[in-house]
Amino acid sequence: MNVYDVANGDPVTTTAAAWDGTANTLSSSALPTGLTTGVNAIWIGTQAVVSSEFNNSHYGNCSGPGVLGPLTGLRAALNNQANWISDNNTPPGFTLPTGCNYLSALCPTITVTNPVTTTGPVATLFSQTFTASGGASPYTFTTVSTLPTGITLSSGGVLSGTPTEAGTFNITVTAADANGCTGTSAVYALVISCPAPVTGTATPASQTVCSGTAITTIVLAGAPAGAVYNWTRDNTGSVTGIAASGSGDISGTLTNTTASPVTVTFTITPLNYVTCNGTPYTATVLVNPTPDASATPSSQSICSGATITTIAITGTVTGTVYNWTRDNTGSVTGIAASGSGDISGALTNTTSAPVTVTFTITPSANGCDGTPVTATVVVNPIPDATATPSSQARCSGQSLTPIIMGGSVSGTAFNWVRDNVGTIGGSIPASGSGNIAGNLVNNTGAPVTVTFTITPSANGCDGTPITATVTVNPLPTASISGGGAYTCQDANPVLTAGFDANYTYAWGRSLFTNPFSPLGTAQTQVITASGNYLLTVTNQYGCTDTAMTTMNVADFRFNGSLAVGDAIQTGRLNRFAVISTCAAPKACPSFLRQQAAGFMIHIQ
């Protein structure tokens, strides 16, 4: 390959070179004006000029002899020939075709001179100019360096504007002359300086909150317009919620994870003009812990009127006050409706059913209320009792009128005991529960009062015992003398009851299965007819005893005449008249004998 370096605008003469590839068949007749000899195509470029023919290669039919022509016109013409093939890669790495030559135009040195002034304050108008020499004017200035915000570089080389960003900026400027030849400046270190630091404001500068509640938003101001307020905070381990750092007004919720107040300090640094920090300042938030509470015991049961087990209230936050209220103040009296601290005292249930009293306890410390806790007391009513009848008198062995228990508290058990178990027997035991029924037997000769002591019990609470009494009177003793005899008509035997000045008597007679007919009420009773005779004795206590005997009186009267010396007659019933209501007559007389002035008939 042949390479020629020529000055811009010089004539070009090419000579043939080897061709190792396949040439295209484009005609060379369309070569641009300025080629004075030959029909060969050429590849031409200008070094170090972006988008020139050197970087946008043009090549064509390379089969003819060398050509001549001025470089300036040749380059411009070649760039605009539609019948030339363009290859936008860097110069190809293959061997150029036979008869083709490589030509390069050499540029002069372009020198760029930086401004003398290299500093300026932020937010103040700045203007400095870059200049160039060498090559052909006019010059075009460009840069790919990062400029301060607000500063621009004109094509004429003027670096100007009002910077809104402070810092050091390394700028490199490139100048291109009229022929596209370029030169690059040395690094221009532009320093945009910050203004004097300012201190901002935080409103409010201090505040106190309860753990878990939102803070009053801390509004940040005071720095120049456009400033950014960056902040950090401390105690991120013991107080959670708002981030450890941030920007702008501060808001959110802080939660104190300890049992003591913690002050969170926000350190705020205003930043303006991108890199200019103001004087740091602070805002504080005192985060008080949320108090807690526990109540011991948390539940209990008592009987009405009893003193509760003191409810001890504790918590982890020092200085906590435990305020409480309770419900059911109408039905349960005693302890006040509200108070503070440990809870003690007596509670009285004024109803007949158990009532649960709930104490709601709210812990409070440093102006912060914690979550309320509760403690309950079940106040069971004191059961009462009634016994009906409350007193009665009974004869020994007689069944009691059942003593019925009653009370106002549902589910009450009525437990009882009785006295005089040694002298009073019967079917009623010494103790029991519920209604009382049965009989009592007085083993003495005098009245004995048996006292039943009844204790109502419900829900583990015993009421006031009551009593019911039963006077057990002794029975009288009934006895008959003179009974069990056989007598004749008109003999009029007498039955006699055992005597006691406190007794009253009642006699009665019954024949066979007939009911007893009342007779007299004297101690004695004259017998005129056969039958069963019942004696009922009543003592001064109204208690009775009975005795019975059988009397046999002849039911026939002799209805004839006898003379002295008459023989004994047997079986002669016609001489007797029936005088009783007996269903059948008695046996006939067995013998007749003289007795004194008359005769006696013996009836067997």
Short mmCIF file of N, CA and C in Angstrom, two decimals, residues 242-381:
data_model
loop_
_atom_site.label_atom_id
_atom_site.label_comp_id
_atom_site.label_asym_id
_atom_site.label_seq_id
_atom_site.Cartn_x
_atom_site.Cartn_y
_atom_site.Cartn_z
N ILE A 242 -38.71 6.77 63.30
CA ILE A 242 -38.13 7.65 62.29
C ILE A 242 -36.72 7.17 61.95
N ALA A 243 -36.36 7.26 60.65
CA ALA A 243 -35.09 6.73 60.18
C ALA A 243 -33.91 7.42 60.86
N ALA A 244 -32.74 6.81 60.73
CA ALA A 244 -31.53 7.36 61.34
C ALA A 244 -31.05 8.61 60.63
N SER A 245 -31.45 8.80 59.38
CA SER A 245 -31.05 9.99 58.63
C SER A 245 -32.11 10.26 57.58
N GLY A 246 -32.08 11.50 57.09
CA GLY A 246 -33.05 11.86 56.08
C GLY A 246 -32.83 13.27 55.61
N SER A 247 -33.80 13.79 54.90
CA SER A 247 -33.70 15.11 54.32
C SER A 247 -35.07 15.77 54.36
N GLY A 248 -35.09 17.06 54.63
CA GLY A 248 -36.34 17.81 54.65
C GLY A 248 -36.98 17.80 56.02
N ASP A 249 -38.20 18.34 56.09
CA ASP A 249 -38.91 18.40 57.36
C ASP A 249 -38.98 17.01 57.99
N ILE A 250 -38.97 17.00 59.33
CA ILE A 250 -38.90 15.74 60.07
C ILE A 250 -40.27 15.42 60.65
N SER A 251 -40.78 14.24 60.35
CA SER A 251 -42.08 13.83 60.88
C SER A 251 -42.07 12.32 61.05
N GLY A 252 -43.09 11.84 61.74
CA GLY A 252 -43.21 10.40 61.95
C GLY A 252 -43.45 10.08 63.41
N THR A 253 -43.29 8.82 63.73
CA THR A 253 -43.57 8.31 65.07
C THR A 253 -42.30 7.73 65.68
N LEU A 254 -42.09 8.02 66.95
CA LEU A 254 -40.94 7.49 67.68
C LEU A 254 -41.44 6.57 68.79
N THR A 255 -40.83 5.40 68.89
CA THR A 255 -41.23 4.43 69.91
C THR A 255 -40.04 4.14 70.83
N ASN A 256 -40.24 4.44 72.10
CA ASN A 256 -39.21 4.21 73.11
C ASN A 256 -39.29 2.76 73.57
N THR A 257 -38.22 2.01 73.34
CA THR A 257 -38.24 0.59 73.70
C THR A 257 -37.70 0.33 75.11
N THR A 258 -37.43 1.40 75.85
CA THR A 258 -36.90 1.25 77.21
C THR A 258 -37.97 1.63 78.22
N ALA A 259 -37.59 1.58 79.50
CA ALA A 259 -38.51 1.95 80.57
C ALA A 259 -38.21 3.33 81.12
N SER A 260 -37.34 4.09 80.44
CA SER A 260 -36.97 5.43 80.90
C SER A 260 -37.12 6.42 79.75
N PRO A 261 -37.31 7.72 80.06
CA PRO A 261 -37.38 8.72 78.99
C PRO A 261 -36.06 8.77 78.22
N VAL A 262 -36.14 8.97 76.91
CA VAL A 262 -34.95 9.06 76.05
C VAL A 262 -35.09 10.31 75.19
N THR A 263 -34.03 11.13 75.16
CA THR A 263 -34.02 12.32 74.31
C THR A 263 -33.37 11.98 72.98
N VAL A 264 -34.12 12.19 71.90
CA VAL A 264 -33.61 11.98 70.55
C VAL A 264 -33.19 13.34 70.00
N THR A 265 -31.93 13.44 69.58
CA THR A 265 -31.41 14.69 69.03
C THR A 265 -31.25 14.55 67.52
N PHE A 266 -31.93 15.44 66.79
CA PHE A 266 -31.78 15.52 65.34
C PHE A 266 -30.73 16.59 65.04
N THR A 267 -29.66 16.22 64.34
CA THR A 267 -28.62 17.17 63.93
C THR A 267 -28.87 17.51 62.47
N ILE A 268 -29.13 18.80 62.21
CA ILE A 268 -29.58 19.24 60.88
C ILE A 268 -28.47 20.07 60.24
N THR A 269 -28.12 19.74 59.01
CA THR A 269 -27.10 20.49 58.27
C THR A 269 -27.72 20.96 56.96
N PRO A 270 -27.92 22.29 56.81
CA PRO A 270 -28.46 22.78 55.54
C PRO A 270 -27.39 22.69 54.44
N LEU A 271 -27.78 22.27 53.26
CA LEU A 271 -26.89 22.14 52.12
C LEU A 271 -27.48 22.93 50.96
N ASN A 272 -26.69 23.91 50.44
CA ASN A 272 -27.16 24.64 49.27
C ASN A 272 -26.06 24.69 48.23
N TYR A 273 -26.45 25.02 47.05
CA TYR A 273 -25.53 25.08 45.92
C TYR A 273 -24.77 23.76 45.78
N VAL A 274 -25.47 22.68 46.04
CA VAL A 274 -25.02 21.31 45.83
C VAL A 274 -23.99 20.86 46.85
N THR A 275 -22.98 21.69 47.12
CA THR A 275 -21.90 21.23 48.00
C THR A 275 -21.65 22.15 49.18
N CYS A 276 -22.47 23.16 49.37
CA CYS A 276 -22.20 24.14 50.43
C CYS A 276 -22.99 23.79 51.68
N ASN A 277 -22.28 23.37 52.70
CA ASN A 277 -22.93 23.02 53.96
C ASN A 277 -23.02 24.23 54.86
N GLY A 278 -24.22 24.37 55.50
CA GLY A 278 -24.38 25.41 56.50
C GLY A 278 -23.90 24.91 57.85
N THR A 279 -24.10 25.75 58.85
CA THR A 279 -23.71 25.38 60.21
C THR A 279 -24.72 24.39 60.78
N PRO A 280 -24.27 23.23 61.26
CA PRO A 280 -25.23 22.27 61.83
C PRO A 280 -25.93 22.84 63.07
N TYR A 281 -27.18 22.45 63.25
CA TYR A 281 -27.94 22.83 64.44
C TYR A 281 -28.83 21.65 64.80
N THR A 282 -29.51 21.74 65.95
CA THR A 282 -30.23 20.56 66.45
C THR A 282 -31.68 20.88 66.79
N ALA A 283 -32.46 19.80 66.82
CA ALA A 283 -33.83 19.80 67.36
C ALA A 283 -33.95 18.53 68.20
N THR A 284 -34.63 18.64 69.33
CA THR A 284 -34.70 17.49 70.23
C THR A 284 -36.15 17.06 70.46
N VAL A 285 -36.31 15.76 70.66
CA VAL A 285 -37.61 15.18 71.01
C VAL A 285 -37.39 14.27 72.21
N LEU A 286 -38.05 14.61 73.32
CA LEU A 286 -38.01 13.74 74.49
C LEU A 286 -39.12 12.71 74.35
N VAL A 287 -38.74 11.44 74.26
CA VAL A 287 -39.70 10.35 74.04
C VAL A 287 -39.89 9.62 75.37
N ASN A 288 -41.03 9.85 75.98
CA ASN A 288 -41.33 9.19 77.25
C ASN A 288 -41.83 7.77 77.00
N PRO A 289 -41.41 6.82 77.82
CA PRO A 289 -41.85 5.43 77.61
C PRO A 289 -43.33 5.28 77.92
N THR A 290 -43.93 4.29 77.31
CA THR A 290 -45.32 3.95 77.63
C THR A 290 -45.34 3.13 78.90
N PRO A 291 -45.99 3.63 79.95
CA PRO A 291 -46.02 2.86 81.20
C PRO A 291 -46.86 1.61 81.06
N ASP A 292 -46.49 0.58 81.80
CA ASP A 292 -47.25 -0.66 81.80
C ASP A 292 -47.76 -0.92 83.22
N ALA A 293 -48.59 -1.93 83.34
CA ALA A 293 -49.15 -2.25 84.66
C ALA A 293 -49.47 -3.73 84.72
N SER A 294 -49.31 -4.28 85.91
CA SER A 294 -49.79 -5.63 86.19
C SER A 294 -50.47 -5.59 87.54
N ALA A 295 -51.55 -6.38 87.67
CA ALA A 295 -52.34 -6.40 88.89
C ALA A 295 -52.30 -7.81 89.47
N THR A 296 -51.95 -7.90 90.75
CA THR A 296 -51.85 -9.20 91.42
C THR A 296 -52.62 -9.17 92.74
N PRO A 297 -53.62 -10.07 92.93
CA PRO A 297 -54.11 -11.05 91.95
C PRO A 297 -54.99 -10.37 90.90
N SER A 298 -55.03 -10.98 89.73
CA SER A 298 -55.85 -10.39 88.66
C SER A 298 -57.31 -10.78 88.79
N SER A 299 -57.61 -11.81 89.57
CA SER A 299 -59.00 -12.19 89.80
C SER A 299 -59.09 -12.86 91.17
N GLN A 300 -60.25 -12.71 91.79
CA GLN A 300 -60.50 -13.34 93.09
C GLN A 300 -61.99 -13.36 93.35
N SER A 301 -62.40 -14.17 94.31
CA SER A 301 -63.81 -14.24 94.71
C SER A 301 -63.88 -14.05 96.22
N ILE A 302 -64.88 -13.29 96.65
CA ILE A 302 -65.08 -13.07 98.08
C ILE A 302 -66.56 -13.18 98.39
N CYS A 303 -66.85 -13.30 99.68
CA CYS A 303 -68.22 -13.24 100.14
C CYS A 303 -68.57 -11.79 100.45
N SER A 304 -69.79 -11.43 100.19
CA SER A 304 -70.24 -10.07 100.43
C SER A 304 -69.88 -9.62 101.83
N GLY A 305 -69.32 -8.40 101.89
CA GLY A 305 -68.94 -7.83 103.18
C GLY A 305 -67.54 -8.16 103.60
N ALA A 306 -66.88 -9.06 102.88
CA ALA A 306 -65.52 -9.45 103.25
C ALA A 306 -64.51 -8.49 102.63
N THR A 307 -63.32 -8.45 103.19
CA THR A 307 -62.23 -7.64 102.66
C THR A 307 -61.54 -8.40 101.53
N ILE A 308 -61.31 -7.72 100.43
CA ILE A 308 -60.65 -8.36 99.30
C ILE A 308 -59.16 -8.55 99.62
N THR A 309 -58.55 -9.50 98.91
CA THR A 309 -57.09 -9.58 98.94
C THR A 309 -56.56 -8.36 98.21
N THR A 310 -55.70 -7.60 98.87
CA THR A 310 -55.22 -6.35 98.28
C THR A 310 -54.66 -6.61 96.88
N ILE A 311 -55.12 -5.81 95.92
CA ILE A 311 -54.65 -5.91 94.54
C ILE A 311 -53.42 -5.01 94.42
N ALA A 312 -52.25 -5.63 94.34
CA ALA A 312 -51.00 -4.89 94.23
C ALA A 312 -50.72 -4.59 92.76
N ILE A 313 -50.45 -3.32 92.45
CA ILE A 313 -50.26 -2.88 91.07
C ILE A 313 -48.80 -2.46 90.90
N THR A 314 -48.14 -3.03 89.89
CA THR A 314 -46.74 -2.74 89.63
C THR A 314 -46.53 -2.50 88.14
N GLY A 315 -45.35 -1.94 87.80
CA GLY A 315 -44.98 -1.70 86.41
C GLY A 315 -43.49 -1.46 86.32
N THR A 316 -42.98 -1.33 85.08
CA THR A 316 -41.54 -1.20 84.87
C THR A 316 -41.07 0.24 84.79
N VAL A 317 -41.98 1.19 84.59
CA VAL A 317 -41.58 2.59 84.43
C VAL A 317 -41.62 3.28 85.78
N THR A 318 -40.49 3.82 86.17
CA THR A 318 -40.38 4.49 87.47
C THR A 318 -41.32 5.70 87.51
N GLY A 319 -41.97 5.86 88.67
CA GLY A 319 -42.84 7.02 88.86
C GLY A 319 -44.23 6.87 88.29
N THR A 320 -44.58 5.67 87.85
CA THR A 320 -45.90 5.48 87.26
C THR A 320 -46.99 5.62 88.33
N VAL A 321 -48.06 6.31 87.97
CA VAL A 321 -49.25 6.42 88.81
C VAL A 321 -50.30 5.49 88.21
N TYR A 322 -50.95 4.72 89.09
CA TYR A 322 -51.94 3.75 88.62
C TYR A 322 -53.33 4.22 89.06
N ASN A 323 -54.05 4.82 88.12
CA ASN A 323 -55.41 5.29 88.39
C ASN A 323 -56.39 4.20 88.00
N TRP A 324 -57.44 4.05 88.79
CA TRP A 324 -58.40 2.99 88.50
C TRP A 324 -59.83 3.46 88.74
N THR A 325 -60.71 2.78 88.06
CA THR A 325 -62.15 2.94 88.27
C THR A 325 -62.75 1.55 88.38
N ARG A 326 -63.95 1.48 88.90
CA ARG A 326 -64.63 0.19 88.96
C ARG A 326 -66.07 0.34 88.52
N ASP A 327 -66.69 -0.78 88.16
CA ASP A 327 -68.08 -0.76 87.73
C ASP A 327 -68.97 -1.31 88.83
N ASN A 328 -70.27 -1.43 88.51
CA ASN A 328 -71.27 -2.00 89.41
C ASN A 328 -71.29 -1.32 90.78
N THR A 329 -71.16 0.01 90.74
CA THR A 329 -71.16 0.75 92.01
C THR A 329 -72.55 0.80 92.62
N GLY A 330 -73.58 0.53 91.84
CA GLY A 330 -74.93 0.53 92.40
C GLY A 330 -75.26 -0.74 93.15
N SER A 331 -74.83 -1.86 92.62
CA SER A 331 -75.18 -3.15 93.22
C SER A 331 -74.15 -3.64 94.22
N VAL A 332 -72.94 -3.09 94.15
CA VAL A 332 -71.89 -3.49 95.10
C VAL A 332 -71.32 -2.23 95.74
N THR A 333 -71.42 -2.13 97.04
CA THR A 333 -70.92 -0.97 97.76
C THR A 333 -69.62 -1.31 98.47
N GLY A 334 -69.00 -0.26 99.03
CA GLY A 334 -67.77 -0.47 99.79
C GLY A 334 -66.64 0.32 99.21
N ILE A 335 -65.79 -0.31 98.42
CA ILE A 335 -64.65 0.38 97.82
C ILE A 335 -65.16 1.46 96.88
N ALA A 336 -64.46 2.62 96.86
CA ALA A 336 -64.90 3.76 96.07
C ALA A 336 -64.97 3.43 94.59
N ALA A 337 -65.65 4.31 93.85
CA ALA A 337 -65.81 4.11 92.41
C ALA A 337 -64.52 4.35 91.64
N SER A 338 -63.58 5.08 92.22
CA SER A 338 -62.31 5.35 91.55
C SER A 338 -61.25 5.62 92.60
N GLY A 339 -60.01 5.52 92.16
CA GLY A 339 -58.92 5.74 93.09
C GLY A 339 -57.59 5.61 92.39
N SER A 340 -56.53 5.51 93.17
CA SER A 340 -55.18 5.42 92.64
C SER A 340 -54.35 4.52 93.54
N GLY A 341 -53.47 3.74 92.93
CA GLY A 341 -52.60 2.87 93.71
C GLY A 341 -53.22 1.52 93.98
N ASP A 342 -52.62 0.78 94.91
CA ASP A 342 -53.13 -0.54 95.26
C ASP A 342 -54.57 -0.46 95.72
N ILE A 343 -55.31 -1.54 95.47
CA ILE A 343 -56.75 -1.55 95.75
C ILE A 343 -57.01 -2.47 96.92
N SER A 344 -57.71 -1.94 97.94
CA SER A 344 -58.04 -2.75 99.10
C SER A 344 -59.36 -2.27 99.67
N GLY A 345 -59.91 -3.07 100.58
CA GLY A 345 -61.18 -2.72 101.22
C GLY A 345 -62.16 -3.86 101.13
N ALA A 346 -63.38 -3.57 101.59
CA ALA A 346 -64.45 -4.57 101.59
C ALA A 346 -65.49 -4.21 100.54
N LEU A 347 -66.12 -5.24 99.98
CA LEU A 347 -67.19 -5.05 99.00
C LEU A 347 -68.42 -5.79 99.50
N THR A 348 -69.56 -5.09 99.40
CA THR A 348 -70.83 -5.67 99.86
C THR A 348 -71.79 -5.76 98.69
N ASN A 349 -72.24 -6.97 98.42
CA ASN A 349 -73.19 -7.22 97.34
C ASN A 349 -74.59 -7.01 97.89
N THR A 350 -75.30 -6.04 97.30
CA THR A 350 -76.65 -5.74 97.79
C THR A 350 -77.72 -6.52 97.05
N THR A 351 -77.32 -7.42 96.17
CA THR A 351 -78.28 -8.21 95.41
C THR A 351 -78.28 -9.65 95.93
N SER A 352 -79.07 -10.47 95.29
CA SER A 352 -79.14 -11.88 95.68
C SER A 352 -78.43 -12.79 94.67
N ALA A 353 -77.62 -12.19 93.80
CA ALA A 353 -76.88 -12.98 92.82
C ALA A 353 -75.42 -12.52 92.83
N PRO A 354 -74.49 -13.40 92.42
CA PRO A 354 -73.09 -12.98 92.36
C PRO A 354 -72.91 -11.81 91.39
N VAL A 355 -72.05 -10.87 91.74
CA VAL A 355 -71.75 -9.71 90.90
C VAL A 355 -70.24 -9.63 90.73
N THR A 356 -69.80 -9.50 89.46
CA THR A 356 -68.37 -9.34 89.18
C THR A 356 -68.04 -7.86 89.10
N VAL A 357 -67.14 -7.42 89.96
CA VAL A 357 -66.67 -6.03 89.96
C VAL A 357 -65.35 -6.00 89.19
N THR A 358 -65.31 -5.17 88.14
CA THR A 358 -64.10 -5.05 87.33
C THR A 358 -63.42 -3.72 87.63
N PHE A 359 -62.18 -3.81 88.05
CA PHE A 359 -61.35 -2.63 88.26
C PHE A 359 -60.52 -2.41 86.99
N THR A 360 -60.68 -1.25 86.36
CA THR A 360 -59.91 -0.90 85.17
C THR A 360 -58.79 0.03 85.59
N ILE A 361 -57.55 -0.43 85.39
CA ILE A 361 -56.38 0.26 85.92
C ILE A 361 -55.59 0.84 84.75
N THR A 362 -55.36 2.16 84.77
CA THR A 362 -54.63 2.84 83.71
C THR A 362 -53.31 3.38 84.26
N PRO A 363 -52.17 2.87 83.76
CA PRO A 363 -50.88 3.40 84.21
C PRO A 363 -50.59 4.73 83.53
N SER A 364 -50.02 5.68 84.27
CA SER A 364 -49.72 7.00 83.72
C SER A 364 -48.38 7.46 84.26
N ALA A 365 -47.51 7.90 83.34
CA ALA A 365 -46.19 8.41 83.74
C ALA A 365 -45.73 9.44 82.73
N ASN A 366 -45.22 10.56 83.22
CA ASN A 366 -44.69 11.63 82.37
C ASN A 366 -45.72 12.11 81.36
N GLY A 367 -46.98 12.11 81.78
CA GLY A 367 -48.05 12.56 80.90
C GLY A 367 -48.49 11.55 79.87
N CYS A 368 -47.99 10.34 79.97
CA CYS A 368 -48.35 9.29 79.01
C CYS A 368 -49.15 8.21 79.70
N ASP A 369 -50.23 7.80 79.06
CA ASP A 369 -51.06 6.71 79.57
C ASP A 369 -50.70 5.42 78.86
N GLY A 370 -50.58 4.35 79.65
CA GLY A 370 -50.33 3.05 79.07
C GLY A 370 -51.62 2.32 78.80
N THR A 371 -51.49 1.10 78.33
CA THR A 371 -52.66 0.27 78.04
C THR A 371 -53.31 -0.16 79.35
N PRO A 372 -54.61 0.09 79.52
CA PRO A 372 -55.28 -0.30 80.77
C PRO A 372 -55.27 -1.82 80.95
N VAL A 373 -55.20 -2.24 82.21
CA VAL A 373 -55.35 -3.64 82.57
C VAL A 373 -56.53 -3.74 83.53
N THR A 374 -57.02 -4.95 83.72
CA THR A 374 -58.17 -5.12 84.60
C THR A 374 -57.88 -6.16 85.68
N ALA A 375 -58.58 -6.00 86.77
CA ALA A 375 -58.59 -7.00 87.85
C ALA A 375 -60.05 -7.16 88.25
N THR A 376 -60.46 -8.39 88.48
CA THR A 376 -61.87 -8.65 88.77
C THR A 376 -62.03 -9.27 90.15
N VAL A 377 -63.15 -8.93 90.78
CA VAL A 377 -63.52 -9.52 92.06
C VAL A 377 -64.97 -9.98 91.95
N VAL A 378 -65.20 -11.29 92.09
CA VAL A 378 -66.57 -11.81 92.13
C VAL A 378 -67.04 -11.70 93.58
N VAL A 379 -68.10 -10.91 93.77
CA VAL A 379 -68.64 -10.70 95.11
C VAL A 379 -69.91 -11.55 95.23
N ASN A 380 -69.80 -12.64 95.96
CA ASN A 380 -70.94 -13.52 96.13
C ASN A 380 -71.85 -13.00 97.25
N PRO A 381 -73.16 -13.07 97.03
CA PRO A 381 -74.08 -12.57 98.06
C PRO A 381 -74.07 -13.49 99.28
#
